[in-house]
CSV table of C-alpha atoms and ligand atoms in Angstrom, one decimal:
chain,number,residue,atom,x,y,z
X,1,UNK,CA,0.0,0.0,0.0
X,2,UNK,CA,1.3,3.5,-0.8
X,3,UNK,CA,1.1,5.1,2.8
X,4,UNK,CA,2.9,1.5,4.0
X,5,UNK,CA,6.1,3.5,4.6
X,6,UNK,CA,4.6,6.0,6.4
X,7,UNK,CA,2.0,3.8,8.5
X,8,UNK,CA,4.9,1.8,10.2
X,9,UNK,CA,5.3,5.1,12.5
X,10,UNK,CA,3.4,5.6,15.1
X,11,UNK,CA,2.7,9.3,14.9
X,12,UNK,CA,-0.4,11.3,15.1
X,13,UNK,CA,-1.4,11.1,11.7
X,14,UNK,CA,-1.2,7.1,11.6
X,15,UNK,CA,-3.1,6.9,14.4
X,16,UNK,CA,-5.6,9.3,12.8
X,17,UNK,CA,-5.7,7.1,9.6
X,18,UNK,CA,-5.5,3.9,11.9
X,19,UNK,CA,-9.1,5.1,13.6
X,20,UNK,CA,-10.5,5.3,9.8
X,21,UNK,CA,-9.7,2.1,8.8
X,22,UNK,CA,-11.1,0.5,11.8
X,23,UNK,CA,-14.8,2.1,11.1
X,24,UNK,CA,-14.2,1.9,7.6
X,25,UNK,CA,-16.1,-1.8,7.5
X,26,UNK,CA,-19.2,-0.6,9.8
X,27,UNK,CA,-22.5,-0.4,7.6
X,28,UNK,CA,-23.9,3.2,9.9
X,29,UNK,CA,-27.4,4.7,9.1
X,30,UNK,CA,-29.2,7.8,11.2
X,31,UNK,CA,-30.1,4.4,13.1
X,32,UNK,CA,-28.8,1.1,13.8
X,33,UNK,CA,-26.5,-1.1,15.2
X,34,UNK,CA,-24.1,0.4,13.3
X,35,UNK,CA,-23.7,3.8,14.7
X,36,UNK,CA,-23.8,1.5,17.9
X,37,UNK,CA,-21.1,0.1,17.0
X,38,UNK,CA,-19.1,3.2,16.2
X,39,UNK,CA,-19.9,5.2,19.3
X,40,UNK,CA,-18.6,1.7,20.8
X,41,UNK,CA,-15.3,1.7,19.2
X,42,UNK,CA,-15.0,5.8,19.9
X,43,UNK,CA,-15.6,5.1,24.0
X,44,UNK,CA,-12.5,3.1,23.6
X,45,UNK,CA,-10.7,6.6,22.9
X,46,UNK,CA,-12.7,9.1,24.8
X,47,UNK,CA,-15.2,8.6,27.3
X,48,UNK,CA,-18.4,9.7,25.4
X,49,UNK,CA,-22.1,9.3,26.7
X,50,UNK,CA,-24.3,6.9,24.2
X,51,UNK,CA,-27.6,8.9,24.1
X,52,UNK,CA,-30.5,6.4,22.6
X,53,UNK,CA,-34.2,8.4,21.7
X,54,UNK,CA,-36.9,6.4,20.8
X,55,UNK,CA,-38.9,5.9,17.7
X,56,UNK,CA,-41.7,8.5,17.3
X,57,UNK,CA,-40.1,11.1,19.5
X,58,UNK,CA,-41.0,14.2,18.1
X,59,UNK,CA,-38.3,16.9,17.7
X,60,UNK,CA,-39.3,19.9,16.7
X,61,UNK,CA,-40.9,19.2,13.0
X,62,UNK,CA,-39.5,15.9,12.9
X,63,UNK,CA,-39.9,12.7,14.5
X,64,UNK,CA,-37.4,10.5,15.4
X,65,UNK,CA,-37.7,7.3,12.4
X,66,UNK,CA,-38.2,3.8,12.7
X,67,UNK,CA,-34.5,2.1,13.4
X,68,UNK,CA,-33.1,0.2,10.7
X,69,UNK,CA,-31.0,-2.6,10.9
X,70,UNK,CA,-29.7,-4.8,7.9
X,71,UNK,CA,-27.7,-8.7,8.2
X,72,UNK,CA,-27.7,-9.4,4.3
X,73,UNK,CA,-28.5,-8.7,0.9
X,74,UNK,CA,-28.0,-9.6,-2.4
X,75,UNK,CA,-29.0,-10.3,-6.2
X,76,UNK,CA,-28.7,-13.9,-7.8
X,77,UNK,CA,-29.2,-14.9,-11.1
X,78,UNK,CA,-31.0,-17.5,-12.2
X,79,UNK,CA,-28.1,-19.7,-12.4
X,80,UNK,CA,-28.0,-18.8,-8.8
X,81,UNK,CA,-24.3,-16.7,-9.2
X,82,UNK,CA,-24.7,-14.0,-6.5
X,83,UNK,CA,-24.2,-10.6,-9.2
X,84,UNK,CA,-24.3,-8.1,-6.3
X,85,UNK,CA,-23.4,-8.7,-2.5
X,86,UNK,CA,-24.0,-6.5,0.5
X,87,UNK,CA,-21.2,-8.3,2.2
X,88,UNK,CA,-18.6,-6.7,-0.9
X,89,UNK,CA,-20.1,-3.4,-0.2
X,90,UNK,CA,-22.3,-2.1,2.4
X,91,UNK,CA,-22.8,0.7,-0.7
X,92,UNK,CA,-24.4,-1.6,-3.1
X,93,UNK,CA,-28.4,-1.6,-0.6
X,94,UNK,CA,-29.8,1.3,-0.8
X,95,UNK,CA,-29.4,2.7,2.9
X,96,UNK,CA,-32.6,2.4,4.8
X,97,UNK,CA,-34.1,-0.7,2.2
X,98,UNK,CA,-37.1,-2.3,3.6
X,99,UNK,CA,-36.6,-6.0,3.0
X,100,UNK,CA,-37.6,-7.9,0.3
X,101,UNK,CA,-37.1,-11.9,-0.7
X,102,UNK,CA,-38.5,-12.2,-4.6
X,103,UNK,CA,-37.9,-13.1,-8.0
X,104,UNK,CA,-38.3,-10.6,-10.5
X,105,UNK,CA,-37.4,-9.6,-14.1
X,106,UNK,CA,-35.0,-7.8,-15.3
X,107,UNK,CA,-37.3,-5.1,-16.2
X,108,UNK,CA,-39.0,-5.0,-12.3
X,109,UNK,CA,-35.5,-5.1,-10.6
X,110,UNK,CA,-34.4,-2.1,-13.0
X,111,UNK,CA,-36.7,0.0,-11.0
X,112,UNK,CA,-35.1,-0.2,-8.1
X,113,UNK,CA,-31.1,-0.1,-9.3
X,114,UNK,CA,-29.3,2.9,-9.4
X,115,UNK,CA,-25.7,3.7,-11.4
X,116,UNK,CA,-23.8,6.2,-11.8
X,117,UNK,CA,-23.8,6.3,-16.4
X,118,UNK,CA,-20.5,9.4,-16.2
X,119,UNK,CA,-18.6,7.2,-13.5
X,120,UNK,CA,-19.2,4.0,-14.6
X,121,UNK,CA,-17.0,1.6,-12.1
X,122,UNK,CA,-18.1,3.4,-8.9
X,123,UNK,CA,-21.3,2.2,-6.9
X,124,UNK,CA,-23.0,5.6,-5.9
X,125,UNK,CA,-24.1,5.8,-2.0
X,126,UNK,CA,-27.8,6.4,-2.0
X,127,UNK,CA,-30.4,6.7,1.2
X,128,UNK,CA,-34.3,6.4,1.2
X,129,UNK,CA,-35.1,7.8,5.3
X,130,UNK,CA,-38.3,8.8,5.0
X,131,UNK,CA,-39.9,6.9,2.1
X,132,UNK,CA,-40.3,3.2,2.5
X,133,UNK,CA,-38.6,1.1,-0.5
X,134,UNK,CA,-35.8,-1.1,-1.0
X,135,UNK,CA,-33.2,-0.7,-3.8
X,136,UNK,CA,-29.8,-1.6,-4.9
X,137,UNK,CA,-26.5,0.4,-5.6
X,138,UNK,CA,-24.6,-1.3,-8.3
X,139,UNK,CA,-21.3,0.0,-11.1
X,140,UNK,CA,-22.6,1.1,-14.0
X,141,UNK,CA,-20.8,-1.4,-15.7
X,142,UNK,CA,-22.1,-4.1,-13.6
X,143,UNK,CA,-25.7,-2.4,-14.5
X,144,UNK,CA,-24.8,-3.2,-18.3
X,145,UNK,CA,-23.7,-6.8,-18.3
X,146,UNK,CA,-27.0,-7.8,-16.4
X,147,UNK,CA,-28.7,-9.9,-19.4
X,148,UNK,CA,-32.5,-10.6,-19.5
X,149,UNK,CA,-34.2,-13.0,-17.2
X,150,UNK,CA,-35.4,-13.3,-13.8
X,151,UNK,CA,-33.1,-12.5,-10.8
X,152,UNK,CA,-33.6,-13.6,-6.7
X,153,UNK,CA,-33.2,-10.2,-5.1
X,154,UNK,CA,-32.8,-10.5,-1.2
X,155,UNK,CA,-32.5,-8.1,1.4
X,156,UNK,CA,-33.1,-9.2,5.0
X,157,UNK,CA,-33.3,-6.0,7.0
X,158,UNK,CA,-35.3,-4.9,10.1
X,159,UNK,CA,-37.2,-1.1,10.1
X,160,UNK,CA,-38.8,-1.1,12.8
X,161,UNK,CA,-39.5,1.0,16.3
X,162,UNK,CA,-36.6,1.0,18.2
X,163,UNK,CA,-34.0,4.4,19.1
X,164,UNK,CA,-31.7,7.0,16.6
X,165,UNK,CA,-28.5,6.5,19.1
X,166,UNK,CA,-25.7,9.5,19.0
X,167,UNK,CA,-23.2,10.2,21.3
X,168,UNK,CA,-22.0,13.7,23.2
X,169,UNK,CA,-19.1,14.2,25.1
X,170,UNK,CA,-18.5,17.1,27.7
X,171,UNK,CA,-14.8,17.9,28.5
X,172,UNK,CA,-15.3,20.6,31.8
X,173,UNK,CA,-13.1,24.1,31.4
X,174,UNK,CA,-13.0,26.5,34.7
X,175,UNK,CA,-16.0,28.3,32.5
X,176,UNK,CA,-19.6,27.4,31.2
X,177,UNK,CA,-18.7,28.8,28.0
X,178,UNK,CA,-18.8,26.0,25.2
X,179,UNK,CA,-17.2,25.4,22.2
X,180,UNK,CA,-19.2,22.8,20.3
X,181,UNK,CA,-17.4,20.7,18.0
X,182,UNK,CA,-19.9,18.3,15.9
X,183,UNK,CA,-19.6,15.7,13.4
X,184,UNK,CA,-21.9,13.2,11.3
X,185,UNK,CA,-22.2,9.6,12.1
X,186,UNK,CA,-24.4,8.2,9.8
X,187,UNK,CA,-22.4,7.7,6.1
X,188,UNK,CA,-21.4,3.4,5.7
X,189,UNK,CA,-18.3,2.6,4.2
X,190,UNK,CA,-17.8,6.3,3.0
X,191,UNK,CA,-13.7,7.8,4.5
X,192,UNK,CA,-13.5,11.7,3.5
X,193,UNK,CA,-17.2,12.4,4.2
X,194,UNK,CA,-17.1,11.8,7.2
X,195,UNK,CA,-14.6,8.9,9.0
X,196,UNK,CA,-12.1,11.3,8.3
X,197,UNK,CA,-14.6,14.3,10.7
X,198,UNK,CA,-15.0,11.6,13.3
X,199,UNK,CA,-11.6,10.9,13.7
X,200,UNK,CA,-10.2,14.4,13.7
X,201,UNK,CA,-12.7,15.1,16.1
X,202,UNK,CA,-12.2,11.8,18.6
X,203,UNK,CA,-8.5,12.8,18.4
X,204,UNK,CA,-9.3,16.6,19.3
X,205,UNK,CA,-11.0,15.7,21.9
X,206,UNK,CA,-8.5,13.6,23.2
X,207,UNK,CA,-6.1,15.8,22.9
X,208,UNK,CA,-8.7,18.7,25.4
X,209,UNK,CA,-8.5,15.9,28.0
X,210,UNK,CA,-5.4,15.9,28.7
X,211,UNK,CA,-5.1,19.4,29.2
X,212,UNK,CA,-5.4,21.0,32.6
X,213,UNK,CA,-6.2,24.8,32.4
X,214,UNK,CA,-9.0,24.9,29.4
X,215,UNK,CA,-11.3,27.7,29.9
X,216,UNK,CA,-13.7,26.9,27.7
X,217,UNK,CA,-16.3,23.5,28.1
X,218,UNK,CA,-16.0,22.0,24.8
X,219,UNK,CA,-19.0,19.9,24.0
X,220,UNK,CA,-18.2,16.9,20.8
X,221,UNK,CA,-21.4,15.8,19.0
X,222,UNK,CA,-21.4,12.5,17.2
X,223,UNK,CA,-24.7,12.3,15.9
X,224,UNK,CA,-26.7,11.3,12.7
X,225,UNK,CA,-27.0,14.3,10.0
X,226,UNK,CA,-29.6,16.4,10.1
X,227,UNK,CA,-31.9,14.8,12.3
X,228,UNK,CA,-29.5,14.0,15.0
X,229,UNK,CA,-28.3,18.0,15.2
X,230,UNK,CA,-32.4,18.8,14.8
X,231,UNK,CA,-33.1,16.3,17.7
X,232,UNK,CA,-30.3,17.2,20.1
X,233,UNK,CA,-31.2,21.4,19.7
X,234,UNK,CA,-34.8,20.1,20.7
X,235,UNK,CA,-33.4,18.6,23.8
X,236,UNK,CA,-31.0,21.2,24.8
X,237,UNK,CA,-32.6,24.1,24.1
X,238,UNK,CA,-32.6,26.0,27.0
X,239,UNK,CA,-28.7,25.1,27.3
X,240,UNK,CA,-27.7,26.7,23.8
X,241,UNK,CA,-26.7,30.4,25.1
X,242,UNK,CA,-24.0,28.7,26.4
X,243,UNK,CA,-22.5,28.2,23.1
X,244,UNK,CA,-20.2,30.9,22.2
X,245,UNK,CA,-18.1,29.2,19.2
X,246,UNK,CA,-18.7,25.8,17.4
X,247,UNK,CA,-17.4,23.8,14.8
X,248,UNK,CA,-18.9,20.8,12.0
X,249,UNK,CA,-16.3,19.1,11.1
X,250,UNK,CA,-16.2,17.1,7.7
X,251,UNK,CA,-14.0,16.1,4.9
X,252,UNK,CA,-10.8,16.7,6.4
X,253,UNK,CA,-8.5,13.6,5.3
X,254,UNK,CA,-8.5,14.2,1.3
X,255,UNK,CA,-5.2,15.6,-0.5
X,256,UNK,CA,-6.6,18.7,-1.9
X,257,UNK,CA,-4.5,21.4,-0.4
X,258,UNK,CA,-6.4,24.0,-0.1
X,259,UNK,CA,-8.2,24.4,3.6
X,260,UNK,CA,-12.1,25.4,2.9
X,261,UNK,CA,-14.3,27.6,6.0
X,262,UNK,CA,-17.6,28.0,5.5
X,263,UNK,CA,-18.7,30.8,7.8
X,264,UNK,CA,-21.3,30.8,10.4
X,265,UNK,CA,-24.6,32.8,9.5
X,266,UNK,CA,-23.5,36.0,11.1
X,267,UNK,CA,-20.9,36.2,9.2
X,268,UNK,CA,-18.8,37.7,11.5
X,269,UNK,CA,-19.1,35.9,15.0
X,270,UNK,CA,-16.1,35.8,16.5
X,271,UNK,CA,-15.3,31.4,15.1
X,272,UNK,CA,-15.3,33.3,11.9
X,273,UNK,CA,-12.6,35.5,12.4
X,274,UNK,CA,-10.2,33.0,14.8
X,275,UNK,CA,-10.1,30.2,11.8
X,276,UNK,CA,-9.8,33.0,9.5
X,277,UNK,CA,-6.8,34.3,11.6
X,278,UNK,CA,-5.1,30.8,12.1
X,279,UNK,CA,-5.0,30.2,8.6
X,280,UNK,CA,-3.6,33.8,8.1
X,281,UNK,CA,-0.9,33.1,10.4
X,282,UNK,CA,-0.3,29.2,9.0
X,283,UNK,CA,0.3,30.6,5.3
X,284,UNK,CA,-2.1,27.9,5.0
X,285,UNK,CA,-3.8,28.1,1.5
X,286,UNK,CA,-7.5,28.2,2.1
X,287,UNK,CA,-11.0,29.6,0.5
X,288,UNK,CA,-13.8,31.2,2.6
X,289,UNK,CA,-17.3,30.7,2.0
X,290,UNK,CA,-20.3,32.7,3.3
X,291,UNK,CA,-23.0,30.9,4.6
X,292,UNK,CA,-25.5,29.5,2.8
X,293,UNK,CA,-28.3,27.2,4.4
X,294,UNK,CA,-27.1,24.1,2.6
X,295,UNK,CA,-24.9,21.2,3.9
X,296,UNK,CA,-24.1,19.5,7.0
X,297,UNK,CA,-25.3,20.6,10.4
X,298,UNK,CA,-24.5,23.9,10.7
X,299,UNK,CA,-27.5,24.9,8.5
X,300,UNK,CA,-29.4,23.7,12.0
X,301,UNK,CA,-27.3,25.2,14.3
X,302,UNK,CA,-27.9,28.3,12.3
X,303,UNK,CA,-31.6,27.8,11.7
X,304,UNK,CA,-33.3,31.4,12.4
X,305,UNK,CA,-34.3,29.9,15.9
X,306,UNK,CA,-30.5,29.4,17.1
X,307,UNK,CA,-28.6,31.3,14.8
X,308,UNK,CA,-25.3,29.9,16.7
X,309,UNK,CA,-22.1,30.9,16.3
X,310,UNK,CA,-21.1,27.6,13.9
X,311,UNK,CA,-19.2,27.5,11.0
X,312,UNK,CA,-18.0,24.2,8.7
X,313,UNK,CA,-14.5,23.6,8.9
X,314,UNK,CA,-13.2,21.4,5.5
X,315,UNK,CA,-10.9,20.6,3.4
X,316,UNK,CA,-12.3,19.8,-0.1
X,317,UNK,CA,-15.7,20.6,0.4
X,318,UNK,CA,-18.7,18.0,0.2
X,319,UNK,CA,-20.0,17.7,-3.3
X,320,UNK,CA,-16.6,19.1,-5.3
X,321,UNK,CA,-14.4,16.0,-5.2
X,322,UNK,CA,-15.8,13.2,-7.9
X,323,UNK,CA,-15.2,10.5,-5.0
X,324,UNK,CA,-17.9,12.4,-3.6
X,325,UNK,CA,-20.5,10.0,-2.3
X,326,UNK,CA,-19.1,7.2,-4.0
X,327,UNK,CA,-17.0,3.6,-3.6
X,328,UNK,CA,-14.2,5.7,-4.0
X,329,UNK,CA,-14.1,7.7,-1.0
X,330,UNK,CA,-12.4,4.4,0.1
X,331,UNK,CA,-9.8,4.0,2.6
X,332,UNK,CA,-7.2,4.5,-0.6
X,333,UNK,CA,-9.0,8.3,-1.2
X,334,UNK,CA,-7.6,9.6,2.5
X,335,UNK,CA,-3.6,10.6,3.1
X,336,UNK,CA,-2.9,10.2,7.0
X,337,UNK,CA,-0.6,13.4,6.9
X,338,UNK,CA,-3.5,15.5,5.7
X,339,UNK,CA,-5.4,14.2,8.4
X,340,UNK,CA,-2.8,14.8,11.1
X,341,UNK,CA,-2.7,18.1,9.4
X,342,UNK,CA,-6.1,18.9,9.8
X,343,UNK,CA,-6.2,18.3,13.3
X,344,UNK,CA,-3.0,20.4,13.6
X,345,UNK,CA,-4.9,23.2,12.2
X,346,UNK,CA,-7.8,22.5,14.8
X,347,UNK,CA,-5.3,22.8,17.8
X,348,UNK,CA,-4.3,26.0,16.9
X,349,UNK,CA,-7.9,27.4,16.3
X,350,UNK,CA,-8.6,26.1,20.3
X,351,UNK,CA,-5.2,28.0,21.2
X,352,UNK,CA,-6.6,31.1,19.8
X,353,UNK,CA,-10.1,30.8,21.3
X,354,UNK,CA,-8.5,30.1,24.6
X,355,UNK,CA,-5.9,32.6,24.5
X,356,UNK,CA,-8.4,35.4,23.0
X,357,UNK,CA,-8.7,37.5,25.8
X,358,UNK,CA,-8.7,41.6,26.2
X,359,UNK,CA,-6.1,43.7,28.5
X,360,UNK,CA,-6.4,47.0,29.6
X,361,UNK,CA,-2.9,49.1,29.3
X,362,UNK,CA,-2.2,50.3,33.0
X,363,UNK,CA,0.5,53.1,31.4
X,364,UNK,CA,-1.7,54.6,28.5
X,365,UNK,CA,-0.6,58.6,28.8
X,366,UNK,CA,2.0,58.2,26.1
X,367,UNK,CA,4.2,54.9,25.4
X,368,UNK,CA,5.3,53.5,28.7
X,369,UNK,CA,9.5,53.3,29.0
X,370,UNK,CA,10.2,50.2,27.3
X,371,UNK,CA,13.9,50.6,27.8
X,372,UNK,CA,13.5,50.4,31.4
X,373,UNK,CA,11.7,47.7,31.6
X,374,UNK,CA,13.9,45.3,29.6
X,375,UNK,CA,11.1,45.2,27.1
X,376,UNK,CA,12.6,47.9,24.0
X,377,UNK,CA,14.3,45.5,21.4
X,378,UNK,CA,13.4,42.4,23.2
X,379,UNK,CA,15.4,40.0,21.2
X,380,UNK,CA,18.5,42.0,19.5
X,381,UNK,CA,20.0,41.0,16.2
X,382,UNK,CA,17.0,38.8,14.8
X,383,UNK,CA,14.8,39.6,12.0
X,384,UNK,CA,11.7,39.2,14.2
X,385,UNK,CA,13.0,41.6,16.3
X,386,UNK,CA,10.4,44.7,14.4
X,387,UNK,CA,7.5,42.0,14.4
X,388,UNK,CA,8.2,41.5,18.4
X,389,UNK,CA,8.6,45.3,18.5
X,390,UNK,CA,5.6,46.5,16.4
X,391,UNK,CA,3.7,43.6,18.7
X,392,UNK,CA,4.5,45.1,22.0
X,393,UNK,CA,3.3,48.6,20.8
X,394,UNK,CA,-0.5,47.2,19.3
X,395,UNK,CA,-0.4,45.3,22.2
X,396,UNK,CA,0.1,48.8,24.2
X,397,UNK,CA,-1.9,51.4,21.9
X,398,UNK,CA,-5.1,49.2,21.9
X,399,UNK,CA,-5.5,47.4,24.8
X,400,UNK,CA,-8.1,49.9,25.8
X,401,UNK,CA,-10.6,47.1,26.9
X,402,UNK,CA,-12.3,47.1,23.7
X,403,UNK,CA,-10.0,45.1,21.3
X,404,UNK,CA,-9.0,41.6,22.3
X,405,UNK,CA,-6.1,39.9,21.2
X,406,UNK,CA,-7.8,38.8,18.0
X,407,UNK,CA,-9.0,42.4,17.1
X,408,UNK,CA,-5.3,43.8,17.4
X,409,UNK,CA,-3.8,40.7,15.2
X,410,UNK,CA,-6.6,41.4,12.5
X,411,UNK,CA,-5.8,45.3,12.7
X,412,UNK,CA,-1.4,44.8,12.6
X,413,UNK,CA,-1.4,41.9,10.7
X,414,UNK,CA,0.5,40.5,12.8
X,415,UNK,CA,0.5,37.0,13.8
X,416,UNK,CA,-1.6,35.9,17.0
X,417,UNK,CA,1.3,34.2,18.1
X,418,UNK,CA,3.1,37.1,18.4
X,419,UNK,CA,0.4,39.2,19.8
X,420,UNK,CA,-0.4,36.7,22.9
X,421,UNK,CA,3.7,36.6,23.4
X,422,UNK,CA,4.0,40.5,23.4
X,423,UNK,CA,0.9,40.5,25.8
X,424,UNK,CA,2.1,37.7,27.8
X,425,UNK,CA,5.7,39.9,28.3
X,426,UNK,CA,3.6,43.0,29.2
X,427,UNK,CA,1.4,41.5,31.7
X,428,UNK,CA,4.5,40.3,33.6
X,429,UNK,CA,6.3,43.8,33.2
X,430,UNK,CA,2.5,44.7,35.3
X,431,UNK,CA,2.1,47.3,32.0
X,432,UNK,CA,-1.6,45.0,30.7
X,433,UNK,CA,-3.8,43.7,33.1
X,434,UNK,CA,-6.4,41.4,31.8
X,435,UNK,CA,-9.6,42.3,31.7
X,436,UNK,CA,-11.8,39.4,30.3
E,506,LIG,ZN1,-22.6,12.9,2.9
């Protein structure tokens, strides 16, 4: 395999990948034993709360579905050669198939196949939620070579009452402020969209517990699209003012280079600005979208009811890579070091919401004597030395308790880094005091 070389290290990114290729096999649904499963394998890494809600609960305009569970399926000829096999490729039912144990014709079954004609050797991911039906996902080219005659199609599936199962885990700060990170749990065998957000996040979160001196709660959702994001804002409601930044996380393991942030519906809350500002300060090459009320789960989070403070954080977004929804957003689609990357990026956004905080300049009548204070040329002879410099004096001229850290990087375009250090040297020479 070609990350071979790079998989026999045991570094952040292989573990990352390691994660993907573990969940890779589970069929998942909104419901099921498969995101069971899942949430399973993820309490091995962080110690998440398994939340089940059953059938028929209503949530807001929705109510939670029948639970669907499937053991087998598959499509015989009538020499009795299995054609198509669930067991090859949890892809090839169509997710959320009713069962079904008949012979057919060719003409019949052809009603319920679906190919994709312009990419002919990949079986397409397709769901049916809320309408009752069954259906297969098959090649096109596999489509083609079926000859006429009658064909056993088989499904043996369950949809039936039963719970939609997601999981939530609280890591404590010293504040009730949240940060909500949330990903989707519900795609089968499909790596970029969204293993690749599940693992990123189950690492993240790992790497919050083992940190001491958070101020912020962070709150990880790993829940079903859409009607998992709709079912947990019907359950928390009251608890949602508590949610000053948040995150969906999604296709964050492909190559493409090129770091993607959609933006919150406000546009400007401050999430916006911090990943804006980290990939400013990463010379990171990145795109940023304004919101629009299509997607993943922030279009819920941002419903005109909430509008939280929740952006989508990608690489490639959904829909513009041809793997898209396909057998090829395969194990083989993801690179590990983008992965590891993409959490990288994720641990400098926390830095910058924990470290965004606002000083008030004790000595603002005129500059305060640098000199004196060990603080004018702090590091002689290197070129960082005017960056270091210009930092201590925006640091100086605006903490006037209305710009935070973040507002004075934005203004010098300097990086936030290098604002927080400056800061961090004036508070100790007792010339900032901190404010909020
Ligand atoms: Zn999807």
């Amino acid at each position: 395999m070609f990350q071979e070389k790079l998989l026999n290290k045991d570094t952040e990114a292989t573990r990352l990948f390691a994660l993907l290729e573990e969940l890779y096999p589970i069929c998942r649904s909104i419901t099921g034993d498969g995101v069971r499963k899942t949430l399973r394998i993820l309490q091995e890494y962080v110690p998440l709360d398994i939340h089940e809600l059953p059938t028929g609960t209503e949530v807001f305009d929705w109510t939670i579905p029948k639970e669907w569970n499937i053991q087998e399926a598959w499509i015989k000829n009538s020499n009795g050669d299995k054609l198509i096999d669930f067991r090859r490729s949890n892809l090839h039912v169509l997710n959320y198939s009713i069962p079904v144990d008949k012979v057919m014709a060719l003409s019949e079954l052809k009603e319920h196949l679906h190919t994709l004609p312009d990419q002919p050797d990949l079986i397409p991911h397709k769901t049916s939620y809320f309408k009752e039906q069954w259906g297969f996902c098959l090649t096109h080219n596999q489509f083609i070579d079926l000859e006429e005659g009658n064909y056993h199609v088989f499904i043996d599936s369950t949809l039936e009452d039963g719970h939609m199962t997601y999981g939530e885990l609280l890591i404590k700060g010293t504040t009730s402020d949240e940060v909500l990170i949330s990903t989707h749990v519900c795609h089968p065998s499909l790596c970029n969209d969204n293993l690749s957000g599940i693992s990123v996040a189950v690492h993240l979160a790992q790497y919050l517990l083992k940190k001491q001196d958070l101020r912020y709660s962070y709150r990880f959702l790993f829940i079903p699209a859409t009607i998992g994001s709709i079912a947990w804002l019907a359950q928390n409601e009251k608890n949602v003012d508590d949610i000053k930044h948040g995150l969906v996380l999604s296709c964050l393991g492909d190559r493409g280079d090129t770091m993607t942030y959609k933006r919150s519906r406000k546009g400007n809350a401050s999430i916006d600005k911090l990943v804006e500002q980290m990939l400013d300060d990463s010379d990171q090459a990145y795109e940023i979208r304004e919101f629009l009320p299509y997607g993943y789960d922030e279009r819920q989070f941002c419903s005109p009811g909430f509008v939280l403070p929740v952006g989508l954080f990608m690489r490639t977004p959904f829909g513009e890579f041809p793997e898209y929804h396909t057998s090829a957003d395969n194990l083989n689609f993801i690179d590990a070091e983008a992965l590891g990357e993409s959490l990288s990026m994720l641990k400098k956004v926390v830095y910058r919401i924990e470290h965004n905080r606002s000083y008030q300049n004790l000595k603002p009548k005129g500059e305060p004597n640098l000199g004196k204070r060990g603080l004018y040329k702090l590091i002689g002879g290197k070129t960082d030395v005017e960056i270091s410099q210009m930092a201590i004096l925006w640091v100086l001229n605006l903490s006037d308790g209305k710009h935070s850290l973040l507002d004075i990087a934005r203004r010098s375009g300097i990086t936030f880094q290098a604002i927080k250090q400056a800061a961090d040297a004036l508070e100790h020479a007792n010339l900032l005091k901190l404010l909020s």
